[in-house]
PDB file of N, CA and C in Angstrom:
ATOM      1  N   VAL U 987      75.602  86.754 112.535  1.00 45.00           N
ATOM      2  CA  VAL U 987      74.914  87.628 113.448  1.00 45.00           C
ATOM      3  C   VAL U 987      73.913  86.874 114.032  1.00 45.00           C
ATOM      4  N   SER U 988      73.595  86.467 115.183  1.00 45.00           N
ATOM      5  CA  SER U 988      72.516  86.089 115.591  1.00 45.00           C
ATOM      6  C   SER U 988      71.216  87.164 115.879  1.00 45.00           C
ATOM      7  N   THR U 989      70.283  87.178 115.415  1.00 44.00           N
ATOM      8  CA  THR U 989      69.337  88.311 115.739  1.00 44.00           C
ATOM      9  C   THR U 989      68.113  88.349 117.152  1.00 44.00           C
ATOM     10  N   GLN U 990      68.957  86.486 117.783  1.00 49.00           N
ATOM     11  CA  GLN U 990      68.157  86.276 119.111  1.00 49.00           C
ATOM     12  C   GLN U 990      69.270  86.396 120.114  1.00 49.00           C
ATOM     13  N   SER U 991      68.637  86.510 121.182  1.00 51.00           N
ATOM     14  CA  SER U 991      69.494  86.825 122.600  1.00 51.00           C
ATOM     15  C   SER U 991      69.752  85.162 122.904  1.00 51.00           C
ATOM     16  N   THR U 992      70.980  85.047 123.150  1.00 54.00           N
ATOM     17  CA  THR U 992      71.180  83.114 123.351  1.00 54.00           C
ATOM     18  C   THR U 992      71.253  83.355 125.016  1.00 54.00           C
ATOM     19  N   GLY U 993      70.869  84.169 125.744  1.00 62.00           N
ATOM     20  CA  GLY U 993      70.418  84.230 126.869  1.00 62.00           C
ATOM     21  C   GLY U 993      71.970  83.711 127.805  1.00 62.00           C
ATOM     22  N   ASP U 994      72.994  83.779 127.450  1.00 69.00           N
ATOM     23  CA  ASP U 994      74.335  84.061 128.155  1.00 69.00           C
ATOM     24  C   ASP U 994      74.326  85.858 128.479  1.00 69.00           C
ATOM     25  N   PRO U 995      74.295  85.998 129.693  1.00 72.00           N
ATOM     26  CA  PRO U 995      74.639  87.060 130.382  1.00 72.00           C
ATOM     27  C   PRO U 995      75.643  87.889 129.808  1.00 72.00           C
ATOM     28  N   TRP U 996      76.858  87.009 129.513  1.00 72.00           N
ATOM     29  CA  TRP U 996      78.500  87.707 129.299  1.00 72.00           C
ATOM     30  C   TRP U 996      78.568  88.094 127.753  1.00 72.00           C
ATOM     31  N   LEU U 997      77.548  87.989 126.897  1.00 69.00           N
ATOM     32  CA  LEU U 997      77.649  88.211 125.461  1.00 69.00           C
ATOM     33  C   LEU U 997      76.807  89.549 125.550  1.00 69.00           C
ATOM     34  N   LYS U 998      77.183  90.327 124.454  1.00 70.00           N
ATOM     35  CA  LYS U 998      76.650  91.406 124.308  1.00 70.00           C
ATOM     36  C   LYS U 998      75.494  91.144 123.227  1.00 70.00           C
ATOM     37  N   PRO U 999      74.399  91.706 123.607  1.00 73.00           N
ATOM     38  CA  PRO U 999      73.022  91.403 122.867  1.00 73.00           C
ATOM     39  C   PRO U 999      73.571  91.522 121.145  1.00 73.00           C
ATOM     40  N   HIS U1000      72.665  90.764 120.304  1.00 70.00           N
ATOM     41  CA  HIS U1000      72.426  90.248 119.132  1.00 70.00           C
ATOM     42  C   HIS U1000      74.045  89.721 118.850  1.00 70.00           C
ATOM     43  N   THR U1001      74.965  88.838 119.170  1.00 77.00           N
ATOM     44  CA  THR U1001      76.039  88.581 118.816  1.00 77.00           C
ATOM     45  C   THR U1001      76.190  87.027 119.544  1.00 77.00           C
ATOM     46  N   CYS U1002      76.747  86.161 118.431  1.00 85.00           N
ATOM     47  CA  CYS U1002      77.252  85.196 118.688  1.00 85.00           C
ATOM     48  C   CYS U1002      78.265  84.444 119.502  1.00 85.00           C
ATOM     49  N   GLY U1003      79.018  85.187 119.760  1.00 82.00           N
ATOM     50  CA  GLY U1003      80.274  84.793 120.825  1.00 82.00           C
ATOM     51  C   GLY U1003      81.412  84.266 120.273  1.00 82.00           C
ATOM     52  N   GLN U1004      81.126  84.036 118.824  1.00 89.00           N
ATOM     53  CA  GLN U1004      82.493  84.089 118.086  1.00 89.00           C
ATOM     54  C   GLN U1004      83.478  84.759 117.624  1.00 89.00           C
ATOM     55  N   LEU U1005      84.434  84.417 117.006  1.00 92.00           N
ATOM     56  CA  LEU U1005      85.435  85.556 116.286  1.00 92.00           C
ATOM     57  C   LEU U1005      84.801  86.088 115.436  1.00 92.00           C
ATOM     58  N   CYS U1006      85.093  87.267 115.008  1.00 94.00           N
ATOM     59  CA  CYS U1006      83.858  88.149 114.119  1.00 94.00           C
ATOM     60  C   CYS U1006      84.791  87.742 112.631  1.00 94.00           C
ATOM     61  N   GLY U1007      85.927  88.034 112.195  1.00 95.00           N
ATOM     62  CA  GLY U1007      86.580  87.360 111.457  1.00 95.00           C
ATOM     63  C   GLY U1007      86.576  88.349 110.329  1.00 95.00           C
ATOM     64  N   LYS U1008      85.895  89.394 109.690  1.00 95.00           N
ATOM     65  CA  LYS U1008      85.271  90.216 108.654  1.00 95.00           C
ATOM     66  C   LYS U1008      86.858  90.302 107.841  1.00 95.00           C
ATOM     67  N   PRO U1009      86.667  90.545 107.096  1.00 95.00           N
ATOM     68  CA  PRO U1009      88.312  91.681 106.210  1.00 95.00           C
ATOM     69  C   PRO U1009      87.816  92.957 106.765  1.00 95.00           C
ATOM     70  N   LEU U1010      89.239  93.486 107.308  1.00 93.00           N
ATOM     71  CA  LEU U1010      89.391  94.940 107.741  1.00 93.00           C
ATOM     72  C   LEU U1010      89.144  95.806 106.428  1.00 93.00           C
ATOM     73  N   ILE U1011      88.586  96.751 106.690  1.00 88.00           N
ATOM     74  CA  ILE U1011      88.212  98.124 105.764  1.00 88.00           C
ATOM     75  C   ILE U1011      88.829  99.483 105.750  1.00 88.00           C
ATOM     76  N   PRO U1012      89.631 100.036 105.374  1.00 86.00           N
ATOM     77  CA  PRO U1012      90.019  99.730 103.898  1.00 86.00           C
ATOM     78  C   PRO U1012      91.020  98.040 104.037  1.00 86.00           C
ATOM     79  N   THR U1013      91.097  97.538 102.888  1.00 88.00           N
ATOM     80  CA  THR U1013      91.440  96.206 102.943  1.00 88.00           C
ATOM     81  C   THR U1013      93.170  96.382 103.283  1.00 88.00           C
ATOM     82  N   CYS U1014      93.684  95.686 103.697  1.00 90.00           N
ATOM     83  CA  CYS U1014      95.130  95.320 104.384  1.00 90.00           C
ATOM     84  C   CYS U1014      95.351  93.749 104.619  1.00 90.00           C
ATOM     85  N   GLY U1015      94.152  92.961 104.389  1.00 91.00           N
ATOM     86  CA  GLY U1015      94.549  91.720 104.499  1.00 91.00           C
ATOM     87  C   GLY U1015      94.804  90.702 105.852  1.00 91.00           C
ATOM     88  N   HIS U1016      94.683  91.860 106.757  1.00 94.00           N
ATOM     89  CA  HIS U1016      94.212  91.191 108.355  1.00 94.00           C
ATOM     90  C   HIS U1016      92.586  91.278 108.463  1.00 94.00           C
ATOM     91  N   SER U1017      91.965  90.438 109.264  1.00 95.00           N
ATOM     92  CA  SER U1017      90.781  90.397 109.667  1.00 95.00           C
ATOM     93  C   SER U1017      90.524  90.723 110.673  1.00 95.00           C
ATOM     94  N   CYS U1018      89.087  91.171 111.559  1.00 95.00           N
ATOM     95  CA  CYS U1018      88.844  91.867 112.762  1.00 95.00           C
ATOM     96  C   CYS U1018      89.201  90.344 113.471  1.00 95.00           C
ATOM     97  N   THR U1019      89.739  91.074 114.875  1.00 93.00           N
ATOM     98  CA  THR U1019      89.869  89.973 115.793  1.00 93.00           C
ATOM     99  C   THR U1019      89.271  90.067 116.891  1.00 93.00           C
ATOM    100  N   LEU U1020      88.346  90.592 117.126  1.00 91.00           N
ATOM    101  CA  LEU U1020      87.013  90.896 118.099  1.00 91.00           C
ATOM    102  C   LEU U1020      86.184  90.023 118.437  1.00 91.00           C
ATOM    103  N   THR U1021      85.665  89.975 118.898  1.00 89.00           N
ATOM    104  CA  THR U1021      84.206  88.661 119.195  1.00 89.00           C
ATOM    105  C   THR U1021      83.173  89.317 118.358  1.00 89.00           C
ATOM    106  N   CYS U1022      82.332  88.506 118.010  1.00 89.00           N
ATOM    107  CA  CYS U1022      81.236  89.021 117.190  1.00 89.00           C
ATOM    108  C   CYS U1022      80.517  90.363 117.963  1.00 89.00           C
ATOM    109  N   HIS U1023      80.291  91.237 117.061  1.00 88.00           N
ATOM    110  CA  HIS U1023      80.063  92.864 117.732  1.00 88.00           C
ATOM    111  C   HIS U1023      78.759  93.282 116.372  1.00 88.00           C
ATOM    112  N   PRO U1024      77.974  94.098 116.787  1.00 87.00           N
ATOM    113  CA  PRO U1024      77.391  95.003 115.793  1.00 87.00           C
ATOM    114  C   PRO U1024      78.011  96.000 115.145  1.00 87.00           C
ATOM    115  N   GLY U1025      77.489  96.338 113.949  1.00 89.00           N
ATOM    116  CA  GLY U1025      78.480  97.982 113.667  1.00 89.00           C
ATOM    117  C   GLY U1025      79.720  97.787 112.664  1.00 89.00           C
ATOM    118  N   LYS U1026      80.275  98.671 112.588  1.00 93.00           N
ATOM    119  CA  LYS U1026      81.529  98.521 111.694  1.00 93.00           C
ATOM    120  C   LYS U1026      82.855  98.077 112.504  1.00 93.00           C
ATOM    121  N   CYS U1027      83.715  97.203 112.132  1.00 94.00           N
ATOM    122  CA  CYS U1027      84.905  96.678 112.882  1.00 94.00           C
ATOM    123  C   CYS U1027      85.818  97.966 112.887  1.00 94.00           C
ATOM    124  N   ASN U1028      86.850  98.078 114.108  1.00 93.00           N
ATOM    125  CA  ASN U1028      87.436  98.878 114.328  1.00 93.00           C
ATOM    126  C   ASN U1028      88.767  98.906 113.372  1.00 93.00           C
ATOM    127  N   ALA U1029      89.673 100.034 113.336  1.00 92.00           N
ATOM    128  CA  ALA U1029      90.468  99.741 112.211  1.00 92.00           C
ATOM    129  C   ALA U1029      92.011  98.903 112.505  1.00 92.00           C
ATOM    130  N   CYS U1030      92.648  98.625 111.792  1.00 93.00           N
ATOM    131  CA  CYS U1030      93.504  97.275 111.935  1.00 93.00           C
ATOM    132  C   CYS U1030      94.475  97.781 112.642  1.00 93.00           C
ATOM    133  N   GLY U1031      94.898  97.141 114.285  1.00 89.00           N
ATOM    134  CA  GLY U1031      95.789  97.586 115.107  1.00 89.00           C
ATOM    135  C   GLY U1031      96.719  96.753 114.901  1.00 89.00           C
ATOM    136  N   SER U1032      97.042  95.914 113.677  1.00 93.00           N
ATOM    137  CA  SER U1032      98.312  95.027 113.975  1.00 93.00           C
ATOM    138  C   SER U1032      99.463  95.977 113.852  1.00 93.00           C
ATOM    139  N   MET U1033     100.558  95.424 114.591  1.00 95.00           N
ATOM    140  CA  MET U1033     101.809  96.084 114.354  1.00 95.00           C
ATOM    141  C   MET U1033     102.627  95.513 113.802  1.00 95.00           C
ATOM    142  N   LEU U1034     103.366  96.544 112.571  1.00 95.00           N
ATOM    143  CA  LEU U1034     104.078  96.132 111.133  1.00 95.00           C
ATOM    144  C   LEU U1034     105.458  97.139 111.605  1.00 95.00           C
ATOM    145  N   MET U1035     106.533  96.869 111.199  1.00 97.00           N
ATOM    146  CA  MET U1035     107.533  97.627 110.996  1.00 97.00           C
ATOM    147  C   MET U1035     107.568  98.466 109.202  1.00 97.00           C
ATOM    148  N   VAL U1036     107.555  99.245 109.484  1.00 96.00           N
ATOM    149  CA  VAL U1036     107.234 100.006 107.920  1.00 96.00           C
ATOM    150  C   VAL U1036     107.957 101.229 107.893  1.00 96.00           C
ATOM    151  N   ALA U1037     108.454 101.440 106.645  1.00 97.00           N
ATOM    152  CA  ALA U1037     109.412 102.500 106.331  1.00 97.00           C
ATOM    153  C   ALA U1037     108.337 103.690 105.814  1.00 97.00           C
ATOM    154  N   CYS U1038     108.761 104.665 106.031  1.00 97.00           N
ATOM    155  CA  CYS U1038     108.305 106.166 105.684  1.00 97.00           C
ATOM    156  C   CYS U1038     107.912 105.838 103.890  1.00 97.00           C
ATOM    157  N   TYR U1039     107.704 107.105 103.270  1.00 97.00           N
ATOM    158  CA  TYR U1039     107.497 106.988 101.840  1.00 97.00           C
ATOM    159  C   TYR U1039     108.866 106.843 101.024  1.00 97.00           C
ATOM    160  N   CYS U1040     109.708 107.677 101.907  1.00 95.00           N
ATOM    161  CA  CYS U1040     111.327 108.211 101.223  1.00 95.00           C
ATOM    162  C   CYS U1040     112.282 106.876 101.537  1.00 95.00           C
ATOM    163  N   GLY U1041     111.764 106.372 102.583  1.00 95.00           N
ATOM    164  CA  GLY U1041     112.312 104.509 103.078  1.00 95.00           C
ATOM    165  C   GLY U1041     113.453 104.877 103.769  1.00 95.00           C
ATOM    166  N   THR U1042     113.797 106.352 104.545  1.00 94.00           N
ATOM    167  CA  THR U1042     114.628 106.615 105.150  1.00 94.00           C
ATOM    168  C   THR U1042     114.617 106.311 106.341  1.00 94.00           C
ATOM    169  N   ASN U1043     113.339 106.056 107.170  1.00 97.00           N
ATOM    170  CA  ASN U1043     113.069 106.026 108.473  1.00 97.00           C
ATOM    171  C   ASN U1043     112.006 104.555 108.879  1.00 97.00           C
ATOM    172  N   VAL U1044     112.376 103.601 109.371  1.00 97.00           N
ATOM    173  CA  VAL U1044     111.779 102.702 109.633  1.00 97.00           C
ATOM    174  C   VAL U1044     110.997 102.715 111.290  1.00 97.00           C
ATOM    175  N   GLN U1045     109.650 102.794 111.482  1.00 97.00           N
ATOM    176  CA  GLN U1045     108.976 102.345 112.710  1.00 97.00           C
ATOM    177  C   GLN U1045     107.821 101.562 112.720  1.00 97.00           C
ATOM    178  N   MET U1046     107.891 101.083 113.970  1.00 97.00           N
ATOM    179  CA  MET U1046     106.798 100.021 114.420  1.00 97.00           C
ATOM    180  C   MET U1046     105.122 100.608 114.551  1.00 97.00           C
ATOM    181  N   ARG U1047     104.408 100.897 113.925  1.00 96.00           N
ATOM    182  CA  ARG U1047     103.106 101.314 113.387  1.00 96.00           C
ATOM    183  C   ARG U1047     102.136 100.382 113.287  1.00 96.00           C
ATOM    184  N   ALA U1048     100.844 101.074 113.675  1.00 94.00           N
ATOM    185  CA  ALA U1048      99.671 100.251 113.750  1.00 94.00           C
ATOM    186  C   ALA U1048      99.285  99.908 112.028  1.00 94.00           C
ATOM    187  N   CYS U1049      99.025  98.954 111.443  1.00 94.00           N
ATOM    188  CA  CYS U1049      98.522  98.612 110.081  1.00 94.00           C
ATOM    189  C   CYS U1049      97.618  99.654 109.336  1.00 94.00           C
ATOM    190  N   SER U1050      96.755 100.284 110.118  1.00 92.00           N
ATOM    191  CA  SER U1050      96.150 101.042 109.866  1.00 92.00           C
ATOM    192  C   SER U1050      96.630 102.732 109.638  1.00 92.00           C
ATOM    193  N   LEU U1051      97.707 102.534 110.446  1.00 92.00           N
ATOM    194  CA  LEU U1051      98.787 103.985 109.717  1.00 92.00           C
ATOM    195  C   LEU U1051     100.231 103.717 109.700  1.00 92.00           C
ATOM    196  N   ARG U1052     100.036 102.634 108.570  1.00 93.00           N
ATOM    197  CA  ARG U1052     101.541 102.203 107.979  1.00 93.00           C
ATOM    198  C   ARG U1052     101.521 103.150 106.555  1.00 93.00           C
ATOM    199  N   ASN U1053     100.870 104.076 106.275  1.00 95.00           N
ATOM    200  CA  ASN U1053     101.717 105.309 105.573  1.00 95.00           C
ATOM    201  C   ASN U1053     102.285 106.355 106.225  1.00 95.00           C
ATOM    202  N   TRP U1054     103.260 106.800 106.054  1.00 96.00           N
ATOM    203  CA  TRP U1054     103.779 108.168 106.908  1.00 96.00           C
ATOM    204  C   TRP U1054     104.739 108.717 106.139  1.00 96.00           C
ATOM    205  N   SER U1055     105.039 109.828 106.776  1.00 97.00           N
ATOM    206  CA  SER U1055     106.169 110.829 106.203  1.00 97.00           C
ATOM    207  C   SER U1055     106.796 111.232 107.642  1.00 97.00           C
ATOM    208  N   CYS U1056     108.117 111.136 107.208  1.00 97.00           N
ATOM    209  CA  CYS U1056     108.951 111.368 108.625  1.00 97.00           C
ATOM    210  C   CYS U1056     109.653 112.636 108.589  1.00 97.00           C
ATOM    211  N   GLY U1057     109.202 113.670 107.601  1.00 97.00           N
ATOM    212  CA  GLY U1057     109.298 115.058 107.374  1.00 97.00           C
ATOM    213  C   GLY U1057     110.410 115.575 107.136  1.00 97.00           C
ATOM    214  N   SER U1058     111.308 114.143 106.833  1.00 97.00           N
ATOM    215  CA  SER U1058     112.998 114.731 106.106  1.00 97.00           C
ATOM    216  C   SER U1058     112.989 115.048 104.855  1.00 97.00           C
ATOM    217  N   VAL U1059     114.157 115.364 104.089  1.00 97.00           N
ATOM    218  CA  VAL U1059     114.264 115.706 103.151  1.00 97.00           C
ATOM    219  C   VAL U1059     114.149 114.250 102.221  1.00 97.00           C
ATOM    220  N   CYS U1060     113.372 114.112 100.887  1.00 97.00           N
ATOM    221  CA  CYS U1060     112.786 113.322 100.452  1.00 97.00           C
ATOM    222  C   CYS U1060     114.274 112.302  99.969  1.00 97.00           C
ATOM    223  N   GLY U1061     114.806 113.179  98.586  1.00 96.00           N
ATOM    224  CA  GLY U1061     116.555 112.447  98.853  1.00 96.00           C
ATOM    225  C   GLY U1061     116.307 111.636  97.674  1.00 96.00           C
ATOM    226  N   LYS U1062     115.106 110.919  96.894  1.00 96.00           N
ATOM    227  CA  LYS U1062     115.295 110.052  95.898  1.00 96.00           C
ATOM    228  C   LYS U1062     115.638 110.905  94.516  1.00 96.00           C
ATOM    229  N   MET U1063     116.064 110.200  93.861  1.00 95.00           N
ATOM    230  CA  MET U1063     116.705 111.095  92.272  1.00 95.00           C
ATOM    231  C   MET U1063     115.267 111.283  91.619  1.00 95.00           C
ATOM    232  N   ARG U1064     115.475 112.417  90.982  1.00 94.00           N
ATOM    233  CA  ARG U1064     114.491 112.822  90.333  1.00 94.00           C
ATOM    234  C   ARG U1064     114.548 112.498  89.026  1.00 94.00           C
ATOM    235  N   ASP U1065     113.514 112.706  88.305  1.00 92.00           N
ATOM    236  CA  ASP U1065     113.283 112.146  87.022  1.00 92.00           C
ATOM    237  C   ASP U1065     114.709 112.512  85.863  1.00 92.00           C
ATOM    238  N   CYS U1066     115.178 113.312  85.963  1.00 91.00           N
ATOM    239  CA  CYS U1066     116.318 114.259  85.277  1.00 91.00           C
ATOM    240  C   CYS U1066     117.950 113.200  85.749  1.00 91.00           C
ATOM    241  N   GLN U1067     117.535 112.168  86.711  1.00 93.00           N
ATOM    242  CA  GLN U1067     118.797 111.333  86.747  1.00 93.00           C
ATOM    243  C   GLN U1067     119.855 112.199  87.453  1.00 93.00           C
ATOM    244  N   LYS U1068     119.897 113.639  87.547  1.00 93.00           N
ATOM    245  CA  LYS U1068     120.843 114.317  88.108  1.00 93.00           C
ATOM    246  C   LYS U1068     120.929 115.204  89.454  1.00 93.00           C
ATOM    247  N   HIS U1069     119.555 115.367  89.866  1.00 94.00           N
ATOM    248  CA  HIS U1069     119.305 116.143  91.077  1.00 94.00           C
ATOM    249  C   HIS U1069     118.455 114.969  92.018  1.00 94.00           C
ATOM    250  N   THR U1070     118.560 115.362  93.277  1.00 95.00           N
ATOM    251  CA  THR U1070     117.532 114.821  93.677  1.00 95.00           C
ATOM    252  C   THR U1070     116.028 115.481  94.538  1.00 95.00           C
ATOM    253  N   CYS U1071     115.411 115.046  94.889  1.00 96.00           N
ATOM    254  CA  CYS U1071     114.098 115.792  95.315  1.00 96.00           C
ATOM    255  C   CYS U1071     114.519 116.334  96.843  1.00 96.00           C
ATOM    256  N   GLU U1072     114.280 117.541  96.900  1.00 96.00           N
ATOM    257  CA  GLU U1072     114.271 118.500  98.160  1.00 96.00           C
ATOM    258  C   GLU U1072     112.815 118.495  98.602  1.00 96.00           C
ATOM    259  N   GLU U1073     112.014 117.777  98.536  1.00 96.00           N
ATOM    260  CA  GLU U1073     110.890 118.134  99.193  1.00 96.00           C
ATOM    261  C   GLU U1073     110.616 117.126 100.461  1.00 96.00           C
ATOM    262  N   LYS U1074     109.950 117.650 101.288  1.00 97.00           N
ATOM    263  CA  LYS U1074     110.105 116.552 102.373  1.00 97.00           C
ATOM    264  C   LYS U1074     109.447 115.004 102.143  1.00 97.00           C
ATOM    265  N   CYS U1075     109.222 114.429 102.383  1.00 98.00           N
ATOM    266  CA  CYS U1075     109.318 112.694 102.634  1.00 98.00           C
ATOM    267  C   CYS U1075     107.867 113.030 102.006  1.00 98.00           C
ATOM    268  N   HIS U1076     107.579 112.539 100.751  1.00 97.00           N
ATOM    269  CA  HIS U1076     106.161 112.385 100.416  1.00 97.00           C
ATOM    270  C   HIS U1076     105.738 111.035  99.426  1.00 97.00           C
ATOM    271  N   ASP U1077     104.427 111.395  99.645  1.00 97.00           N
ATOM    272  CA  ASP U1077     103.284 109.858  98.891  1.00 97.00           C
ATOM    273  C   ASP U1077     103.826 110.053  97.813  1.00 97.00           C
ATOM    274  N   GLY U1078     104.256 108.996  96.931  1.00 96.00           N
ATOM    275  CA  GLY U1078     104.143 108.913  95.314  1.00 96.00           C
ATOM    276  C   GLY U1078     105.324 109.240  94.556  1.00 96.00           C
ATOM    277  N   PRO U1079     105.462 109.768  93.076  1.00 96.00           N
ATOM    278  CA  PRO U1079     106.552 110.051  92.405  1.00 96.00           C
ATOM    279  C   PRO U1079     106.800 111.509  92.954  1.00 96.00           C
ATOM    280  N   CYS U1080     107.975 111.805  92.727  1.00 96.00           N
ATOM    281  CA  CYS U1080     108.755 112.936  93.221  1.00 96.00           C
ATOM    282  C   CYS U1080     108.198 114.044  92.075  1.00 96.00           C
ATOM    283  N   PRO U1081     108.160 115.267  92.406  1.00 95.00           N
ATOM    284  CA  PRO U1081     107.635 116.348  91.051  1.00 95.00           C
ATOM    285  C   PRO U1081     108.853 116.364  90.364  1.00 95.00           C
ATOM    286  N   PRO U1082     108.599 116.958  88.777  1.00 94.00           N
ATOM    287  CA  PRO U1082     109.762 117.042  88.250  1.00 94.00           C
ATOM    288  C   PRO U1082     110.782 118.132  88.916  1.00 94.00           C
ATOM    289  N   CYS U1083     111.848 117.747  87.919  1.00 92.00           N
ATOM    290  CA  CYS U1083     113.167 118.322  88.654  1.00 92.00           C
ATOM    291  C   CYS U1083     112.903 119.678  88.125  1.00 92.00           C
ATOM    292  N   PRO U1084     113.049 121.021  88.841  1.00 89.00           N
ATOM    293  CA  PRO U1084     112.658 122.273  88.497  1.00 89.00           C
ATOM    294  C   PRO U1084     114.098 122.896  88.222  1.00 89.00           C
ATOM    295  N   ILE U1085     115.182 121.877  88.275  1.00 86.00           N
ATOM    296  CA  ILE U1085     116.754 122.879  87.780  1.00 86.00           C
ATOM    297  C   ILE U1085     116.804 122.464  86.189  1.00 86.00           C
ATOM    298  N   THR U1086     116.753 123.804  85.358  1.00 81.00           N
ATOM    299  CA  THR U1086     117.214 123.934  84.086  1.00 81.00           C
ATOM    300  C   THR U1086     118.760 124.124  84.304  1.00 81.00           C
ATOM    301  N   VAL U1087     119.678 123.217  82.891  1.00 72.00           N
ATOM    302  CA  VAL U1087     120.601 123.632  82.948  1.00 72.00           C
ATOM    303  C   VAL U1087     121.288 124.005  81.735  1.00 72.00           C
ATOM    304  N   GLU U1088     121.820 124.824  81.469  1.00 73.00           N
ATOM    305  CA  GLU U1088     122.355 125.955  80.167  1.00 73.00           C
ATOM    306  C   GLU U1088     123.306 125.115  79.601  1.00 73.00           C
ATOM    307  N   MET U1089     123.357 125.188  78.290  1.00 67.00           N
ATOM    308  CA  MET U1089     124.350 124.390  77.448  1.00 67.00           C
ATOM    309  C   MET U1089     124.761 125.537  76.646  1.00 67.00           C
TER     310      MET U1089
END
């Protein structure tokens, strides 16, 4: 970033007029598409088709908001391999199965 004014009245002060191109944080694989600017880059606005945590629903969402819960019942198989998760759509592994089977 330039510390001198370019004399161009259309440029923001202390910018070079080129594409910023910095990797976005948090790292998502995309880079800043704004013209060179002072300060932090905005959140990634690239649009993606992404599934919710449980994989039931797919939506077009901004990359920076790609992790989401649909609010439906998870429905994934629990670690017991006999019962499905009844929690709302969630990040990470399902909690252990609370059902005990008497023999």
